[in-house]
């Protein structure tokens, strides 16, 4: 199968450094549906962390390199709503009134989060995945609020054979990660996570799925510290059959 489409997979920093299987799963999904995938070796970071922390000059330098690497590359797909939101909705602010404003606008128009790209661009609803167990879904904040995502992931999960998809109470409530927020406001972050973990436990799911590895990390840590049998996984891993049924 070929669509004739070419896409750069922007794996993101945390996927590259900590969760390479998520990047591999995303690449497999795109290739499985006819997309020629490129992963530039010099594509590093979108600049979101520095931007959110108020270090705009540093963010400008990092994001400027990203603009240059992605110049003329066609579709750009990220397994992360937060990084996609940075490019789509915050690059215009970062590069406003600079020589890079036009490049930022161009990149924003061809940048997509993975589930959005699969469903809304490629028209994919069934990836042929299977998971024998109960699954629930957590909406990551940036994907939900900046990009309006949520329906796409649920559509894809609804076609996973063998999976019983159950609603997560407060699915749209933050898990408390928020990048540096979890460090600078640890007590608040921990209280938010506790609320989220209790909601997940109430579903009696085998798997809690999300579209951002930052949320996945936060939730997985909370589950592990409570010795919960529930596992946290990225949507791409489930759709690419990279999660065992256990």
PDB file of N, CA and C in Angstrom, residues 9 11-26 79 177 210 212-221 232-234 236-237 242:
ATOM      1  N   UNK A   9       9.037  12.006  10.799  1.00  0.00           N
ATOM      2  CA  UNK A   9       8.627  11.619  12.141  1.00  0.00           C
ATOM      3  C   UNK A   9       9.496  12.390  13.130  1.00  0.00           C
ATOM      4  N   UNK A  11      10.231  12.500  16.559  1.00  0.00           N
ATOM      5  CA  UNK A  11      10.001  11.579  17.681  1.00  0.00           C
ATOM      6  C   UNK A  11       9.869  12.284  19.018  1.00  0.00           C
ATOM      7  N   UNK A  12      10.454  13.453  19.175  1.00  0.00           N
ATOM      8  CA  UNK A  12      10.522  14.274  20.393  1.00  0.00           C
ATOM      9  C   UNK A  12      11.660  13.803  21.292  1.00  0.00           C
ATOM     10  N   UNK A  13      12.118  14.707  22.146  1.00  0.00           N
ATOM     11  CA  UNK A  13      13.279  14.443  23.007  1.00  0.00           C
ATOM     12  C   UNK A  13      13.070  13.248  23.931  1.00  0.00           C
ATOM     13  N   UNK A  14      11.943  13.235  24.636  1.00  0.00           N
ATOM     14  CA  UNK A  14      11.734  12.207  25.656  1.00  0.00           C
ATOM     15  C   UNK A  14      11.551  10.829  25.029  1.00  0.00           C
ATOM     16  N   UNK A  15      10.938  10.776  23.847  1.00  0.00           N
ATOM     17  CA  UNK A  15      10.834   9.493  23.141  1.00  0.00           C
ATOM     18  C   UNK A  15      12.215   9.029  22.716  1.00  0.00           C
ATOM     19  N   UNK A  16      12.978   9.930  22.148  1.00  0.00           N
ATOM     20  CA  UNK A  16      14.321   9.591  21.672  1.00  0.00           C
ATOM     21  C   UNK A  16      15.213   9.087  22.805  1.00  0.00           C
ATOM     22  N   UNK A  17      15.119   9.740  23.961  1.00  0.00           N
ATOM     23  CA  UNK A  17      16.028   9.421  25.052  1.00  0.00           C
ATOM     24  C   UNK A  17      15.538   8.294  25.965  1.00  0.00           C
ATOM     25  N   UNK A  18      14.219   8.175  26.135  1.00  0.00           N
ATOM     26  CA  UNK A  18      13.695   7.236  27.126  1.00  0.00           C
ATOM     27  C   UNK A  18      12.778   6.153  26.575  1.00  0.00           C
ATOM     28  N   UNK A  19      12.046   6.466  25.514  1.00  0.00           N
ATOM     29  CA  UNK A  19      11.032   5.523  25.019  1.00  0.00           C
ATOM     30  C   UNK A  19      11.161   5.305  23.510  1.00  0.00           C
ATOM     31  N   UNK A  20      12.280   4.780  23.048  1.00  0.00           N
ATOM     32  CA  UNK A  20      12.453   4.601  21.603  1.00  0.00           C
ATOM     33  C   UNK A  20      11.407   3.700  20.964  1.00  0.00           C
ATOM     34  N   UNK A  21      10.815   2.785  21.751  1.00  0.00           N
ATOM     35  CA  UNK A  21       9.798   1.904  21.169  1.00  0.00           C
ATOM     36  C   UNK A  21       8.576   2.694  20.699  1.00  0.00           C
ATOM     37  N   UNK A  22       8.303   3.817  21.332  1.00  0.00           N
ATOM     38  CA  UNK A  22       7.180   4.654  20.893  1.00  0.00           C
ATOM     39  C   UNK A  22       7.473   5.235  19.517  1.00  0.00           C
ATOM     40  N   UNK A  23       8.702   5.681  19.310  1.00  0.00           N
ATOM     41  CA  UNK A  23       9.088   6.184  18.002  1.00  0.00           C
ATOM     42  C   UNK A  23       9.049   5.096  16.943  1.00  0.00           C
ATOM     43  N   UNK A  24       9.524   3.907  17.299  1.00  0.00           N
ATOM     44  CA  UNK A  24       9.488   2.785  16.358  1.00  0.00           C
ATOM     45  C   UNK A  24       8.047   2.403  16.022  1.00  0.00           C
ATOM     46  N   UNK A  25       7.170   2.426  17.034  1.00  0.00           N
ATOM     47  CA  UNK A  25       5.764   2.106  16.804  1.00  0.00           C
ATOM     48  C   UNK A  25       5.121   3.132  15.876  1.00  0.00           C
ATOM     49  N   UNK A  26       5.419   4.405  16.101  1.00  0.00           N
ATOM     50  CA  UNK A  26       4.855   5.460  15.257  1.00  0.00           C
ATOM     51  C   UNK A  26       5.325   5.304  13.811  1.00  0.00           C
ATOM     52  N   UNK A  79       4.382  11.922  17.830  1.00  0.00           N
ATOM     53  CA  UNK A  79       3.594  11.109  18.763  1.00  0.00           C
ATOM     54  C   UNK A  79       3.426  11.849  20.090  1.00  0.00           C
ATOM     55  N   UNK A 177       1.623  16.454  35.603  1.00  0.00           N
ATOM     56  CA  UNK A 177       3.014  16.499  35.145  1.00  0.00           C
ATOM     57  C   UNK A 177       3.409  17.929  34.757  1.00  0.00           C
ATOM     58  N   UNK A 210      -2.398   6.745  26.704  1.00  0.00           N
ATOM     59  CA  UNK A 210      -2.387   8.179  26.477  1.00  0.00           C
ATOM     60  C   UNK A 210      -1.542   8.476  25.249  1.00  0.00           C
ATOM     61  N   UNK A 212       0.730  11.034  25.028  1.00  0.00           N
ATOM     62  CA  UNK A 212       1.950  11.766  25.366  1.00  0.00           C
ATOM     63  C   UNK A 212       2.766  10.976  26.372  1.00  0.00           C
ATOM     64  N   UNK A 213       4.051  10.778  26.077  1.00  0.00           N
ATOM     65  CA  UNK A 213       4.873   9.992  27.002  1.00  0.00           C
ATOM     66  C   UNK A 213       5.152  10.748  28.292  1.00  0.00           C
ATOM     67  N   UNK A 214       5.001  12.068  28.305  1.00  0.00           N
ATOM     68  CA  UNK A 214       5.178  12.814  29.552  1.00  0.00           C
ATOM     69  C   UNK A 214       4.093  12.413  30.549  1.00  0.00           C
ATOM     70  N   UNK A 215       2.839  12.397  30.103  1.00  0.00           N
ATOM     71  CA  UNK A 215       1.744  11.925  30.960  1.00  0.00           C
ATOM     72  C   UNK A 215       1.945  10.455  31.301  1.00  0.00           C
ATOM     73  N   UNK A 216       2.382   9.679  30.330  1.00  0.00           N
ATOM     74  CA  UNK A 216       2.602   8.252  30.544  1.00  0.00           C
ATOM     75  C   UNK A 216       3.625   8.029  31.658  1.00  0.00           C
ATOM     76  N   UNK A 217       4.686   8.824  31.660  1.00  0.00           N
ATOM     77  CA  UNK A 217       5.723   8.711  32.680  1.00  0.00           C
ATOM     78  C   UNK A 217       5.169   9.036  34.059  1.00  0.00           C
ATOM     79  N   UNK A 218       4.434  10.148  34.142  1.00  0.00           N
ATOM     80  CA  UNK A 218       3.844  10.567  35.410  1.00  0.00           C
ATOM     81  C   UNK A 218       2.879   9.517  35.959  1.00  0.00           C
ATOM     82  N   UNK A 219       1.989   9.046  35.095  1.00  0.00           N
ATOM     83  CA  UNK A 219       0.983   8.067  35.517  1.00  0.00           C
ATOM     84  C   UNK A 219       1.622   6.723  35.847  1.00  0.00           C
ATOM     85  N   UNK A 220       2.570   6.286  35.025  1.00  0.00           N
ATOM     86  CA  UNK A 220       3.247   5.008  35.284  1.00  0.00           C
ATOM     87  C   UNK A 220       3.968   5.027  36.625  1.00  0.00           C
ATOM     88  N   UNK A 221       4.588   6.167  36.948  1.00  0.00           N
ATOM     89  CA  UNK A 221       5.262   6.286  38.239  1.00  0.00           C
ATOM     90  C   UNK A 221       4.289   6.174  39.393  1.00  0.00           C
ATOM     91  N   UNK A 232       0.708   1.703  32.115  1.00  0.00           N
ATOM     92  CA  UNK A 232       0.501   2.878  31.274  1.00  0.00           C
ATOM     93  C   UNK A 232       1.317   2.693  29.996  1.00  0.00           C
ATOM     94  N   UNK A 233       0.667   2.925  28.841  1.00  0.00           N
ATOM     95  CA  UNK A 233       1.346   2.784  27.562  1.00  0.00           C
ATOM     96  C   UNK A 233       0.911   3.885  26.593  1.00  0.00           C
ATOM     97  N   UNK A 234       1.772   4.163  25.646  1.00  0.00           N
ATOM     98  CA  UNK A 234       1.455   5.150  24.609  1.00  0.00           C
ATOM     99  C   UNK A 234       0.540   4.526  23.567  1.00  0.00           C
ATOM    100  N   UNK A 236       0.536   4.724  20.406  1.00  0.00           N
ATOM    101  CA  UNK A 236       1.241   4.139  19.262  1.00  0.00           C
ATOM    102  C   UNK A 236       1.643   2.700  19.532  1.00  0.00           C
ATOM    103  N   UNK A 237       2.069   2.404  20.752  1.00  0.00           N
ATOM    104  CA  UNK A 237       2.486   1.042  21.097  1.00  0.00           C
ATOM    105  C   UNK A 237       1.315   0.068  21.017  1.00  0.00           C
ATOM    106  N   UNK A 242       2.571  -3.563  20.121  1.00  0.00           N
ATOM    107  CA  UNK A 242       3.808  -3.650  20.887  1.00  0.00           C
ATOM    108  C   UNK A 242       3.558  -3.734  22.391  1.00  0.00           C
TER     109      UNK A 242
END
